[in-house]
Amino acid sequence: LSRENQLRLAELLSLSNLKRWDFNILNVIECLNDTPRNKETDDFTTVTTDGTSAANPRDSNILVIVGWAIIASPESQRVMAISIGRQEEFETTLSESDGYNFGSTESGLSISYATLVYFLRAVEAEYISDNRYHNSIHASDVLQTLHSLIQMGRGGISEALKKIDEYSMLLSAVAHDIGHPGTNNLYQINAKTDLAIIYNDKSCLENMHAAKTFQLILNSG
């Protein structure tokens, strides 16, 4: 990324921005792809060598980056600050009480952030990029929305959540539509697809999402 986009990305993925209800995940995509977005259609286009425009690839590790920024906070925020030369600013604006601190021993989880990133990469690889809606961008959007809701509940309902509850919820958001083929359960049943046969016509997609997620979790350690 250019220096300009590095700074913009760090700002977009700051904790103050990530907790906003009006956060737009497409701004992150625009930054990562270094491609302007049509604000009316939310489409990304790029100009080819012959002067025509074409759809821009939307695969940009968005789920890995947004997932790491949120779930690995505040460590992720510290790493971003160091990478753009703003560590002193980070140390004066954030404390260890900010973010989730899932990697700390105090959390009771001691999550390895390297393993977390490995898991995020594995999950993103299972999302089908050709799926126009249930893709890794949608998963990133759901993750950020859940994060925003948790932050809104600080001092209130969120205080009833244990660290393991928060971690489980965030991982569920990451993987909730993993492997979605782009068709619904009714289609699976009527077409007698493999998913319908495997899950006996019962919540075919939901069972598949859960099964894939647990397979990846068991193989991530």
N, CA and C of each residue as an Amber inpcrd file, in Angstrom:
protein
   663
   0.8300000  -1.1920000   0.0000000   0.0000000   0.0000000   0.0000000
   0.8700000   1.2500000   0.0000000   0.3610000   2.3030000  -0.6010000
   1.0680000   3.5750000  -0.5570000   1.0430000   4.1180000   0.8720000
   1.9470000   5.0500000   1.1490000   1.9750000   5.6580000   2.4910000
   0.6240000   6.2940000   2.8110000   0.0200000   6.9130000   1.8290000
  -1.2820000   7.5580000   2.0330000  -2.3370000   6.5430000   2.4400000
  -2.3470000   5.3980000   1.7570000  -3.3460000   4.3750000   2.0750000
  -3.0280000   3.6470000   3.3790000  -1.7530000   3.5360000   3.7320000
  -1.3950000   2.9610000   5.0230000  -1.9710000   3.8150000   6.1540000
  -1.8130000   5.1260000   6.0340000  -2.3300000   6.0350000   7.0570000
  -3.8490000   6.0010000   7.0950000  -4.4530000   5.9560000   5.9230000
  -5.9150000   5.9300000   5.8570000  -6.4540000   4.6320000   6.4410000
  -5.7870000   3.5180000   6.1420000  -6.2360000   2.2320000   6.6540000
  -6.1230000   2.1790000   8.1720000  -5.0190000   2.6950000   8.7040000
  -4.8360000   2.7160000  10.1550000  -5.9270000   3.5390000  10.8240000
  -6.3310000   4.6270000  10.1820000  -7.3940000   5.4610000  10.7360000
  -8.7410000   4.7330000  10.6620000  -9.0140000   4.0990000   9.5250000
 -10.2700000   3.3660000   9.3650000 -10.3900000   2.2390000  10.3940000
  -9.2570000   1.5880000  10.6990000  -9.2700000   0.4320000  11.5870000
  -8.9150000   0.7860000  13.0250000  -8.9490000   2.0610000  13.3490000
  -8.7340000   2.4740000  14.7370000  -9.9470000   2.0540000  15.5680000
  -9.7370000   1.8450000  16.8530000 -10.8420000   1.4160000  17.7130000
 -11.9640000   2.4440000  17.7480000 -11.6020000   3.7160000  17.6470000
 -12.6340000   4.7600000  17.6690000 -13.5330000   4.6780000  16.4450000
 -12.9800000   4.2480000  15.3150000 -13.7820000   4.1030000  14.1000000
 -14.5210000   2.7620000  14.0640000 -13.8380000   1.7060000  14.4700000
 -14.4300000   0.3700000  14.3810000 -15.6800000   0.2040000  15.2390000
 -15.8210000   1.0160000  16.2720000 -17.0080000   0.8810000  17.1240000
 -18.1880000   1.7220000  16.6420000 -17.9850000   2.4690000  15.5570000
 -19.0560000   3.3410000  15.0460000 -20.1480000   2.5200000  14.3700000
 -21.4030000   2.8780000  14.6370000 -22.5340000   2.1920000  14.0290000
 -22.6140000   2.4760000  12.5300000 -22.1330000   3.6500000  12.1000000
 -22.2020000   4.0260000  10.6880000 -20.9220000   3.6640000   9.9300000
 -20.1020000   2.7870000  10.4940000 -18.8850000   2.3230000   9.8340000
 -19.2430000   1.6670000   8.5090000 -18.5050000   1.9950000   7.4330000
 -18.7800000   1.4240000   6.1100000 -17.6110000   0.5330000   5.7000000
 -17.8410000  -0.7590000   5.6590000 -16.7920000  -1.7160000   5.3380000
 -16.2250000  -1.4900000   3.9410000 -17.0240000  -0.9040000   3.0530000
 -16.5680000  -0.6820000   1.6810000 -15.4640000   0.3600000   1.6030000
 -15.3750000   1.2320000   2.6070000 -14.2720000   2.1870000   2.6360000
 -12.9400000   1.4710000   2.8350000 -12.9620000   0.3740000   3.5920000
 -11.7490000  -0.4140000   3.8090000 -11.3600000  -1.1130000   2.5070000
 -12.3530000  -1.6820000   1.8110000 -12.0950000  -2.3310000   0.5250000
 -11.4810000  -1.3360000  -0.4570000 -12.0430000  -0.1570000  -0.5100000
 -11.5580000   0.8920000  -1.4100000 -10.0950000   1.2090000  -1.1190000
  -9.7600000   1.2730000   0.1460000  -8.3940000   1.5760000   0.5580000
  -7.4470000   0.4340000   0.1930000  -7.8450000  -0.7890000   0.4730000
  -6.9960000  -1.9440000   0.2010000  -6.7700000  -2.1580000  -1.2870000
  -7.8100000  -1.9250000  -2.0790000  -7.7050000  -2.1270000  -3.5230000
  -7.1330000  -0.9240000  -4.2510000  -7.0210000   0.2070000  -3.5100000
  -6.5390000   1.4500000  -4.1280000  -7.3550000   1.7660000  -5.3760000
  -8.6640000   1.5530000  -5.2420000  -9.5780000   1.7200000  -6.3660000
 -10.7840000   2.5430000  -5.9450000 -11.1240000   3.5900000  -6.7170000
 -12.2890000   4.4010000  -6.3500000 -13.5800000   3.6060000  -6.4360000
 -14.5190000   3.9660000  -5.5800000 -15.8100000   3.2770000  -5.5160000
 -16.9100000   4.1980000  -6.0040000 -17.8120000   3.6370000  -6.8150000
 -18.9860000   4.3770000  -7.2370000 -19.9100000   4.4890000  -6.0320000
 -20.0480000   5.6970000  -5.4730000 -20.8000000   5.8700000  -4.2260000
 -22.2870000   5.5790000  -4.3910000 -22.7850000   5.6190000  -5.6390000
 -24.2090000   5.3610000  -5.8650000 -24.5100000   3.8610000  -5.9290000
 -23.5870000   3.0950000  -6.5280000 -23.8360000   1.6690000  -6.7140000
 -22.9810000   0.7930000  -5.8110000 -21.9750000   1.3880000  -5.1590000
 -21.0180000   0.6500000  -4.3280000 -20.2150000  -0.3580000  -5.1410000
 -20.1100000  -0.1290000  -6.4550000 -19.3080000  -0.9960000  -7.3100000
 -17.8910000  -0.4540000  -7.4020000 -16.9340000  -1.3640000  -7.5770000
 -15.5490000  -0.9900000  -7.7680000 -15.1880000  -1.2640000  -9.2200000
 -14.5930000  -0.2920000  -9.8700000 -14.1930000  -0.4730000 -11.2570000
 -12.7570000  -0.0430000 -11.4360000 -12.1250000  -0.5950000 -12.4450000
 -10.7680000  -0.1940000 -12.7840000 -10.7010000   0.0050000 -14.2890000
  -9.8510000   0.9060000 -14.7460000  -9.7220000   1.1950000 -16.1680000
  -8.6410000   0.3010000 -16.7600000  -8.9840000  -0.4370000 -17.8220000
  -8.0340000  -1.3420000 -18.4540000  -7.1590000  -0.5830000 -19.4390000
  -6.2010000  -1.2710000 -20.0350000  -5.2530000  -0.6250000 -20.9410000
  -5.9160000  -0.0650000 -22.1950000  -7.0480000  -0.6330000 -22.5810000
  -7.7240000  -0.1250000 -23.7760000  -8.7350000   0.9690000 -23.4490000
  -8.7370000   1.4180000 -22.2040000  -9.5960000   2.5360000 -21.8360000
 -10.9720000   2.1520000 -21.3550000 -11.3020000   0.8530000 -21.3800000
 -12.6090000   0.4200000 -20.9090000 -12.5350000   0.1270000 -19.4140000
 -13.6780000   0.1000000 -18.7730000 -13.7110000  -0.1800000 -17.3390000
 -14.1710000  -1.6050000 -17.1130000 -13.6850000  -2.1790000 -16.0550000
 -14.0560000  -3.5540000 -15.7140000 -14.1970000  -3.6690000 -14.2140000
 -14.9620000  -4.6640000 -13.7970000 -15.1390000  -4.8720000 -12.3600000
 -13.7970000  -5.1760000 -11.7200000 -13.5590000  -4.5790000 -10.5810000
 -12.2990000  -4.8000000  -9.8750000 -12.4240000  -5.9930000  -8.9390000
 -11.3900000  -6.8570000  -8.8610000 -11.4430000  -7.9880000  -7.9310000
 -11.6930000  -7.4970000  -6.5130000 -12.5700000  -8.1910000  -5.7880000
 -12.9410000  -7.7400000  -4.4480000 -12.2090000  -8.5400000  -3.3620000
 -11.3640000  -9.5060000  -3.7760000 -10.6450000 -10.3200000  -2.8070000
  -9.4070000  -9.5630000  -2.3310000  -9.4260000  -9.0940000  -1.1120000
  -8.3080000  -8.2890000  -0.6230000  -7.9920000  -8.6170000   0.8330000
  -8.2430000  -9.8630000   1.2460000  -7.9840000 -10.2810000   2.6230000
  -8.7350000  -9.4240000   3.6380000  -9.8880000  -8.9380000   3.2500000
 -10.6410000  -8.0300000   4.0950000 -10.9990000  -8.6660000   5.4370000
 -11.3600000  -9.9280000   5.4450000 -11.7750000 -10.5790000   6.6890000
 -10.5880000 -10.7740000   7.6320000  -9.4360000 -11.1070000   7.0720000
  -8.2310000 -11.2560000   7.8910000  -7.8740000  -9.9320000   8.5440000
  -7.9110000  -8.8720000   7.7680000  -7.4750000  -7.5610000   8.2610000
  -8.4480000  -6.9900000   9.2850000  -9.7320000  -6.9980000   8.9670000
 -10.7270000  -6.4610000   9.8960000 -10.8430000  -7.3600000  11.1300000
 -10.8160000  -8.6740000  10.9130000 -10.8890000  -9.5990000  12.0450000
  -9.7260000  -9.4140000  13.0020000  -8.5230000  -9.2870000  12.4550000
  -7.3330000  -9.0780000  13.2870000  -7.4140000  -7.7420000  14.0220000
  -7.8390000  -6.6830000  13.3150000  -7.9180000  -5.3510000  13.9300000
  -8.8590000  -5.3360000  15.1260000  -9.9660000  -6.0760000  15.0270000
 -10.9580000  -6.0850000  16.1010000 -10.6110000  -7.1030000  17.1930000
 -10.4540000  -8.3610000  16.7990000 -10.3280000  -9.4340000  17.7860000
  -8.9750000  -9.3930000  18.4990000  -7.9420000  -8.9390000  17.8130000
  -6.6050000  -8.8970000  18.4230000  -6.3080000  -7.5600000  19.0860000
  -7.3170000  -6.7110000  19.2420000  -7.0930000  -5.4080000  19.8780000
  -6.8930000  -5.5690000  21.3900000  -6.0330000  -4.7350000  22.0100000
  -5.3520000  -3.5800000  21.4200000  -3.9930000  -3.8920000  20.7910000
  -3.5540000  -5.1550000  20.8230000  -2.2580000  -5.4930000  20.2350000
  -2.2120000  -5.1300000  18.7560000  -3.2990000  -5.3830000  18.0320000
  -3.3560000  -5.0420000  16.6110000  -3.1900000  -3.5410000  16.4010000
  -3.7780000  -2.7490000  17.2930000  -3.6650000  -1.3010000  17.1880000
  -2.2230000  -0.8520000  17.4310000  -1.5520000  -1.5100000  18.3720000
  -0.1550000  -1.1750000  18.6600000   0.7310000  -1.4870000  17.4560000
   0.5140000  -2.6440000  16.8310000   1.3080000  -3.0490000  15.6710000
   1.0940000  -2.0780000  14.5140000  -0.1580000  -1.6700000  14.2860000
  -0.4290000  -0.6990000  13.2200000   0.2530000   0.6280000  13.5080000
   0.2250000   1.0610000  14.7580000   0.8580000   2.3290000  15.1230000
   2.3580000   2.2750000  14.8800000   2.9860000   1.1560000  15.2140000
   4.4200000   0.9960000  14.9780000   4.7210000   1.0140000  13.4840000
   3.8860000   0.3390000  12.6900000   4.1380000   0.2140000  11.2500000
   4.0490000   1.5500000  10.5230000   3.2810000   2.4890000  11.0790000
   3.1700000   3.8020000  10.4200000   3.9510000   4.8790000  11.1800000
   4.7490000   4.4440000  12.1620000   5.6010000   5.3850000  12.8810000
   4.8810000   6.2660000  13.8730000   3.7880000   5.7450000  14.4580000
   3.0090000   6.5560000  15.4060000   2.8320000   5.8410000  16.7480000
   3.8680000   5.1580000  17.1960000   3.7700000   4.4060000  18.4310000
   3.5310000   5.3050000  19.6390000   4.1980000   6.4650000  19.6710000
   4.0200000   7.3790000  20.8020000   2.5810000   7.8600000  20.8870000
   1.9950000   8.1450000  19.7290000   0.5960000   8.5890000  19.6890000
  -0.3180000   7.4880000  20.2050000  -0.0210000   6.2380000  19.8260000
  -0.8130000   5.0940000  20.2950000  -0.7510000   4.9930000  21.8120000
   0.4600000   5.1210000  22.3560000   0.6460000   4.9460000  23.7940000
  -0.0430000   6.0250000  24.6140000  -0.2900000   7.1830000  24.0060000
  -0.9540000   8.2710000  24.7360000  -2.4650000   8.2540000  24.5700000
  -2.9530000   7.5190000  23.5600000  -4.4000000   7.5230000  23.2990000
  -5.0900000   6.2280000  23.7120000  -4.3220000   5.1190000  23.8320000
  -4.9150000   3.8430000  24.1910000  -4.2110000   3.2500000  25.4000000
  -4.9420000   2.4760000  26.1530000  -4.3640000   1.7770000  27.2860000
  -4.6850000   0.2990000  27.1540000  -4.1170000  -0.5090000  28.0370000
  -4.3650000  -1.9500000  27.9920000  -5.8210000  -2.3010000  28.2730000
  -6.5810000  -1.3570000  28.8270000  -7.9940000  -1.6190000  29.0970000
  -8.8440000  -1.4810000  27.8370000  -8.2680000  -0.8800000  26.7810000
  -8.9820000  -0.7570000  25.5160000  -8.8860000  -2.0710000  24.7370000
  -9.8850000  -2.3450000  23.9280000  -9.8740000  -3.5750000  23.1560000
 -10.2770000  -4.7800000  24.0020000 -10.0770000  -5.9610000  23.4540000
 -10.5420000  -7.1770000  24.1180000  -9.4630000  -7.8720000  24.9490000
  -8.2030000  -7.7150000  24.5750000  -7.0970000  -8.3290000  25.3410000
  -7.2530000  -9.8360000  25.4970000  -7.7290000 -10.5010000  24.4320000
  -7.9110000 -11.9510000  24.5060000  -6.5860000 -12.6950000  24.6730000
  -5.4830000 -12.0490000  24.3370000  -4.1890000 -12.7050000  24.4370000
  -3.5700000 -12.6500000  25.8150000  -4.1640000 -11.8830000  26.7100000
  -3.5970000 -11.7310000  28.0470000  -3.9650000 -12.9140000  28.9360000
  -3.1320000 -13.1550000  29.9360000  -3.4360000 -14.2280000  30.8820000
  -4.6310000 -13.8480000  31.7510000  -4.8070000 -12.5300000  31.9700000
  -5.9280000 -12.0540000  32.7870000  -7.2790000 -12.3810000  32.1550000
  -7.3020000 -12.4840000  30.8270000  -8.5610000 -12.7820000  30.1330000
  -9.0160000 -14.2130000  30.3900000  -8.0620000 -15.0560000  30.8190000
  -8.3790000 -16.4570000  31.0170000  -8.3170000 -17.2680000  29.7400000
  -7.9570000 -16.6020000  28.6170000  -7.9330000 -17.2690000  27.3210000
  -6.5190000 -17.4410000  26.7720000  -5.6940000 -16.4060000  26.9340000
  -4.3080000 -16.4270000  26.4300000  -4.2580000 -16.8540000  24.9620000
  -5.1010000 -16.2090000  24.1520000  -5.1820000 -16.5440000  22.7310000
  -3.8820000 -16.1790000  22.0160000  -3.4110000 -17.0870000  21.1830000
  -2.2610000 -16.8050000  20.3240000  -2.7540000 -16.0220000  19.1140000
  -2.2280000 -14.8050000  18.9370000  -2.6780000 -13.9890000  17.8100000
  -2.1910000 -14.5580000  16.4790000  -1.0700000 -15.2700000  16.5020000
  -0.6000000 -15.9300000  15.2850000  -1.5920000 -17.0130000  14.8610000
  -2.0940000 -17.7700000  15.8430000  -3.0930000 -18.7960000  15.5490000
  -4.3960000 -18.1690000  15.0850000  -4.7560000 -17.0370000  15.6890000
  -5.9640000 -16.3180000  15.2710000  -5.8740000 -15.9230000  13.8070000
  -4.7410000 -15.3650000  13.3990000  -4.5690000 -14.9480000  12.0050000
  -4.6160000 -16.1590000  11.0790000  -4.0120000 -17.2560000  11.5110000
  -4.0600000 -18.4970000  10.7200000  -5.5170000 -18.9250000  10.5230000
  -6.2910000 -18.8560000  11.5750000  -7.7090000 -19.2320000  11.5040000
  -8.4700000 -18.2850000  10.5790000  -8.2250000 -16.9860000  10.7110000
  -8.9120000 -16.0070000   9.8640000  -8.6010000 -16.2370000   8.3840000
  -7.3500000 -16.5400000   8.0880000  -6.9720000 -16.8260000   6.6970000
  -7.6790000 -18.0800000   6.1870000  -7.7410000 -19.0960000   7.0360000
  -8.3980000 -20.3420000   6.6420000  -9.8870000 -20.1280000   6.3970000
 -10.5200000 -19.3380000   7.2540000 -11.9510000 -19.0530000   7.0850000
 -12.1810000 -18.2460000   5.8040000 -11.3890000 -17.2130000   5.5950000
 -11.5930000 -16.3770000   4.4060000 -11.4230000 -17.1890000   3.1230000
 -10.4910000 -18.1370000   3.1340000 -10.2670000 -18.9710000   1.9590000
 -11.4770000 -19.8300000   1.6250000 -12.3170000 -20.0990000   2.6180000
 -13.5010000 -20.9370000   2.4110000 -14.7130000 -20.1390000   1.9380000
 -14.6640000 -18.8160000   2.0790000 -15.7500000 -17.9940000   1.5380000
 -15.6140000 -17.9510000   0.0120000 -16.7290000 -17.9850000  -0.6820000
 -16.7240000 -18.0140000  -2.1420000 -16.7880000 -16.5770000  -2.6660000
 -15.7020000 -16.1260000  -3.2750000 -15.6080000 -14.7200000  -3.6880000
 -16.6050000 -14.3630000  -4.7800000 -17.0130000 -15.3530000  -5.5770000
 -17.9910000 -15.0910000  -6.6430000 -19.4020000 -14.9090000  -6.1100000
 -19.6150000 -15.2600000  -4.8570000 -20.9190000 -15.0530000  -4.2300000
 -21.1000000 -13.5540000  -4.0260000 -22.1190000 -12.9820000  -4.6150000
 -22.2690000 -11.5310000  -4.6280000 -22.6630000 -10.9560000  -3.2690000
 -23.1790000 -11.7650000  -2.3720000 -23.5720000 -11.2360000  -1.0600000
 -22.9110000 -11.9670000   0.1040000 -23.0960000 -13.2770000   0.1780000
 -22.5850000 -14.0360000   1.3250000 -21.0990000 -14.3590000   1.1260000
 -20.2850000 -13.2980000   1.0970000 -18.8510000 -13.4480000   0.8820000
 -18.0900000 -12.9190000   2.0980000 -16.7670000 -12.8250000   2.0030000
 -15.9640000 -12.4000000   3.1440000 -16.1720000 -10.9280000   3.4850000
 -16.6270000 -10.1340000   2.5200000 -16.9420000  -8.7310000   2.8130000
 -18.1490000  -8.6680000   3.7460000 -19.1550000  -9.4780000   3.4430000
 -20.3470000  -9.5500000   4.2970000 -19.9690000 -10.0230000   5.7000000
 -19.0960000 -11.0320000   5.7860000 -18.6670000 -11.5390000   7.0880000
 -17.9470000 -10.4470000   7.8780000 -17.1090000  -9.6630000   7.1980000
 -16.3960000  -8.5650000   7.8570000 -17.3700000  -7.5060000   8.3530000
 -18.3900000  -7.2490000   7.5610000 -19.4070000  -6.2600000   7.9270000
 -20.1890000  -6.7170000   9.1660000 -20.5630000  -7.9840000   9.1930000
 -21.2890000  -8.5350000  10.3470000 -20.4090000  -8.5040000  11.5960000
 -19.1360000  -8.8410000  11.4350000 -18.1940000  -8.8090000  12.5600000
 -18.1020000  -7.4080000  13.1470000 -17.9400000  -6.4110000  12.2830000
 -17.8250000  -5.0280000  12.7760000 -19.1160000  -4.5760000  13.4400000
 -20.2650000  -4.9710000  12.8950000 -21.5550000  -4.5940000  13.4830000
 -21.7120000  -5.2030000  14.8780000 -21.3390000  -6.4650000  15.0150000
 -21.3910000  -7.1080000  16.3280000 -20.4570000  -6.4050000  17.3060000
 -19.2490000  -6.1100000  16.8520000 -18.2860000  -5.3860000  17.6930000
 -18.8710000  -4.0570000  18.1550000 -19.5310000  -3.3480000  17.2530000
 -20.1470000  -2.0670000  17.5890000 -21.2200000  -2.2440000  18.6570000
 -22.0250000  -3.2900000  18.5230000 -23.0840000  -3.5480000  19.5110000
 -22.4960000  -3.8590000  20.8870000 -21.4150000  -4.6480000  20.8980000
 -20.7710000  -4.9720000  22.1790000 -20.2490000  -3.7030000  22.8380000
 -19.6340000  -2.8300000  22.0270000 -19.0860000  -1.5910000  22.5840000
 -20.1900000  -0.6580000  23.0720000 -21.3230000  -0.6420000  22.3690000
 -22.4570000   0.1820000  22.8110000 -22.9740000  -0.2780000  24.1680000
 -22.8030000  -1.5760000  24.4380000 -23.3180000  -2.1230000  25.6890000
 -22.3600000  -2.0270000  26.8620000 -21.1760000  -1.4240000  26.6480000
 -20.2270000  -1.2650000  27.7530000 -20.8670000  -0.4120000  28.8580000
 -20.7410000  -0.8710000  30.0810000 -21.3820000  -0.1850000  31.1930000
 -22.8120000  -0.6310000  31.3820000 -23.2640000  -1.5350000  30.4870000
 -24.6380000  -2.0240000  30.5680000 -24.6910000  -3.5170000  30.3190000
 -25.4320000  -3.9160000  29.2910000 -25.6790000  -5.3320000  29.0500000
 -24.4050000  -6.1100000  28.7350000 -23.4170000  -5.4520000  28.1000000
 -22.1840000  -6.1600000  27.7380000 -21.3900000  -6.6020000  28.9640000
 -21.6500000  -5.9640000  30.0970000 -20.9250000  -6.3260000  31.3130000
 -21.2880000  -7.7370000  31.7870000 -22.3980000  -8.2680000  31.2850000
 -22.8050000  -9.6290000  31.6590000 -22.0330000 -10.6820000  30.8630000
 -21.3040000 -10.2220000  29.8290000 -20.5640000 -11.1490000  28.9810000
 -19.2000000 -11.4680000  29.5740000 -18.8530000 -12.7320000  29.5920000
 -17.5130000 -13.1380000  29.9700000 -16.6190000 -13.0440000  28.7370000
 -15.3060000 -13.0880000  28.9390000 -14.3730000 -13.0080000  27.8180000
 -14.6120000 -14.1340000  26.8110000 -14.8810000 -15.3260000  27.3000000
 -15.1320000 -16.4540000  26.4100000 -16.4030000 -16.2400000  25.6030000
 -17.3890000 -15.5420000  26.1890000 -18.6180000 -15.2220000  25.4660000
 -18.3160000 -14.2750000  24.3070000 -17.5680000 -13.2130000  24.6040000
 -17.2270000 -12.2320000  23.5720000 -16.4210000 -12.8760000  22.4510000
 -15.4420000 -13.6760000  22.8350000 -14.5700000 -14.3150000  21.8400000
 -15.3750000 -15.2570000  20.9490000 -16.2560000 -16.0410000  21.5620000
 -17.0790000 -16.9850000  20.8090000 -18.0220000 -16.2570000  19.8510000
 -18.6000000 -15.1690000  20.3170000 -19.5120000 -14.4020000  19.4740000
 -18.7890000 -13.8040000  18.2690000 -17.6050000 -13.2550000  18.5090000
 -16.8510000 -12.6320000  17.4240000 -16.4010000 -13.6620000  16.3880000
 -15.9530000 -14.8210000  16.8520000 -15.5650000 -15.8790000  15.9110000
 -16.7760000 -16.3890000  15.1310000 -17.9260000 -16.4270000  15.7950000
 -19.1540000 -16.8570000  15.1080000 -19.5120000 -15.8870000  13.9920000
 -19.3280000 -14.6040000  14.2330000 -19.5990000 -13.6020000  13.1990000
 -18.6590000 -13.7910000  12.0160000 -17.4000000 -14.0760000  12.3130000
 -16.4020000 -14.2800000  11.2620000 -16.8110000 -15.4290000  10.3300000
 -17.2790000 -16.5140000  10.9100000 -17.4990000 -17.7350000  10.1290000
 -18.9640000 -18.0520000   9.8570000 -19.8760000 -17.1350000  10.1550000
 -21.2990000 -17.4980000  10.1450000 -21.8310000 -17.9090000   8.7760000
 -21.2180000 -17.4680000   7.6840000 -21.6840000 -17.8500000   6.3470000
 -20.5860000 -18.5500000   5.5480000 -19.6210000 -19.1360000   6.2240000
 -18.4900000 -19.7740000   5.5640000 -18.9540000 -20.8220000   4.5510000
 -18.3970000 -20.7480000   3.3520000 -18.7240000 -21.7220000   2.3110000
 -20.0950000 -21.5690000   1.6980000 -20.7730000 -20.4490000   1.9370000
 -22.1370000 -20.2640000   1.4150000 -22.1240000 -20.3340000  -0.1150000
 -22.9440000 -21.2120000  -0.6970000 -22.9290000 -21.3950000  -2.1560000
 -23.7130000 -20.3410000  -2.9310000 -24.4820000 -19.5160000  -2.2210000
 -25.2580000 -18.4840000  -2.9170000 -26.6990000 -18.8590000  -3.1770000
 -27.0810000 -20.0410000  -2.7310000 -28.4760000 -20.4700000  -2.8440000
 -28.9810000 -20.8370000  -1.4510000 -30.2960000 -20.7730000  -1.2580000
 -30.8330000 -20.9720000   0.0940000 -31.1680000 -22.4360000   0.3810000
 -31.6760000 -22.6610000   1.5840000 -31.9910000 -24.0300000   2.0090000
 -33.0760000 -24.6780000   1.1450000 -34.0750000 -23.8830000   0.7530000
 -35.1510000 -24.4340000  -0.0620000 -34.6120000 -24.9540000  -1.3890000
 -33.6830000 -24.2100000  -1.9580000 -33.0530000 -24.6670000  -3.2110000
 -32.3180000 -25.9830000  -2.9810000 -31.5560000 -26.0550000  -1.8820000
 -30.8030000 -27.2750000  -1.5950000 -31.7370000 -28.4870000  -1.5220000
 -32.8730000 -28.2880000  -0.8550000 -33.8260000 -29.3920000  -0.6600000
 -34.4690000 -29.7930000  -1.9820000 -34.9490000 -28.7830000  -2.7350000
 -35.6390000 -29.0840000  -3.9990000 -34.6990000 -29.6850000  -5.0430000
 -33.4490000 -29.2430000  -5.0310000 -32.4770000 -29.7480000  -6.0040000
 -31.8080000 -31.0400000  -5.5370000 -32.1540000 -31.4560000  -4.3140000
 -31.5720000 -32.6800000  -3.7440000 -30.0380000 -32.6460000  -3.8040000
 -29.4830000 -31.5370000  -3.3540000 -28.0340000 -31.3730000  -3.3920000
 -27.3630000 -32.2430000  -2.3350000 -26.0440000 -32.3380000  -2.4200000
 -25.2900000 -33.1210000  -1.4310000 -25.5390000 -32.5930000  -0.0170000
 -25.6300000 -31.2600000   0.1190000 -25.8690000 -30.6850000   1.4440000
 -27.2100000 -31.1320000   2.0050000 -28.2180000 -31.1620000   1.1500000
 -29.5450000 -31.5870000   1.5950000 -29.5270000 -33.0530000   2.0290000
 -28.7960000 -33.8740000   1.3010000 -28.7040000 -35.2930000   1.6340000
 -27.9370000 -35.4840000   2.9390000 -26.7900000 -34.7970000   3.0750000
 -25.9500000 -34.9540000   4.2670000 -26.6990000 -34.5520000   5.5280000
 -27.4450000 -33.4280000   5.4360000 -28.1080000 -32.9000000   6.6350000
 -29.6030000 -33.1890000   6.6780000 -30.0400000 -34.1250000   5.8380000
 -31.4090000 -34.6250000   5.8940000 -32.4460000 -33.5030000   5.8140000
 -32.1730000 -32.5150000   4.9430000 -33.0750000 -31.3860000   4.6930000
 -33.2670000 -30.4740000   5.9050000 -32.4540000 -30.6140000   6.9410000
 -32.6190000 -29.8310000   8.1660000 -31.5420000 -28.7440000   8.2580000
 -31.9440000 -27.4930000   8.0590000 -31.0050000 -26.3620000   8.1890000
 -29.6820000 -26.6900000   7.5080000 -29.7740000 -27.0370000   6.2430000
 -28.5960000 -27.5240000   5.5100000 -27.4150000 -26.5620000   5.5820000
 -27.6530000 -25.3060000   5.2360000 -26.5620000 -24.3300000   5.1950000
 -26.0120000 -24.0460000   6.5810000 -26.9020000 -23.8670000   7.5420000
 -26.4600000 -23.5510000   8.8990000 -25.6070000 -24.6830000   9.4850000
 -26.0250000 -25.9140000   9.2400000 -25.2380000 -27.0590000   9.7090000
 -23.8870000 -27.1230000   9.0060000 -23.8760000 -26.8030000   7.7160000
 -22.6270000 -26.8130000   6.9650000 -21.6740000 -25.7330000   7.4780000
 -22.2080000 -24.5130000   7.7330000 -21.3720000 -23.4330000   8.2590000
 -20.7360000 -23.8420000   9.5860000 -21.5470000 -24.4160000  10.4690000
 -21.0520000 -24.8230000  11.7870000 -20.0070000 -25.9270000  11.6670000
 -20.2680000 -26.9040000  10.7990000 -19.3420000 -28.0240000  10.6480000
 -17.9960000 -27.5590000  10.1030000 -18.0210000 -26.7060000   9.0780000
 -16.7760000 -26.1840000   8.5020000 -15.9900000 -25.3890000   9.5380000
 -16.7030000 -24.6080000  10.3350000 -16.0380000 -23.7810000  11.3450000
 -15.3380000 -24.6480000  12.3770000 -16.0280000 -25.6680000  12.8780000
 -15.4090000 -26.5380000  13.8780000 -14.2330000 -27.3310000  13.2880000
 -14.3410000 -27.7070000  12.0150000 -13.2210000 -28.4010000  11.3680000
 -11.9840000 -27.5060000  11.3440000 -12.1790000 -26.2260000  11.0200000
 -11.0480000 -25.3020000  10.9650000 -10.4880000 -25.0170000  12.3550000
 -11.3800000 -24.8760000  13.3350000 -10.9140000 -24.6320000  14.7120000
 -10.0620000 -25.7970000  15.1990000 -10.5050000 -27.0060000  14.9340000
  -9.7650000 -28.1860000  15.3900000  -8.4250000 -28.3340000  14.6790000
  -8.3080000 -27.7200000  13.4980000  -7.0600000 -27.8230000  12.7360000
  -6.1870000 -26.5870000  12.8350000  -6.6030000 -25.5830000  13.6500000
  -5.8750000 -24.3240000  13.7190000  -4.7920000 -24.3030000  14.7860000
  -4.8110000 -25.2610000  15.6680000  -3.8470000 -25.2530000  16.7600000
  -2.5560000 -25.9270000  16.3940000
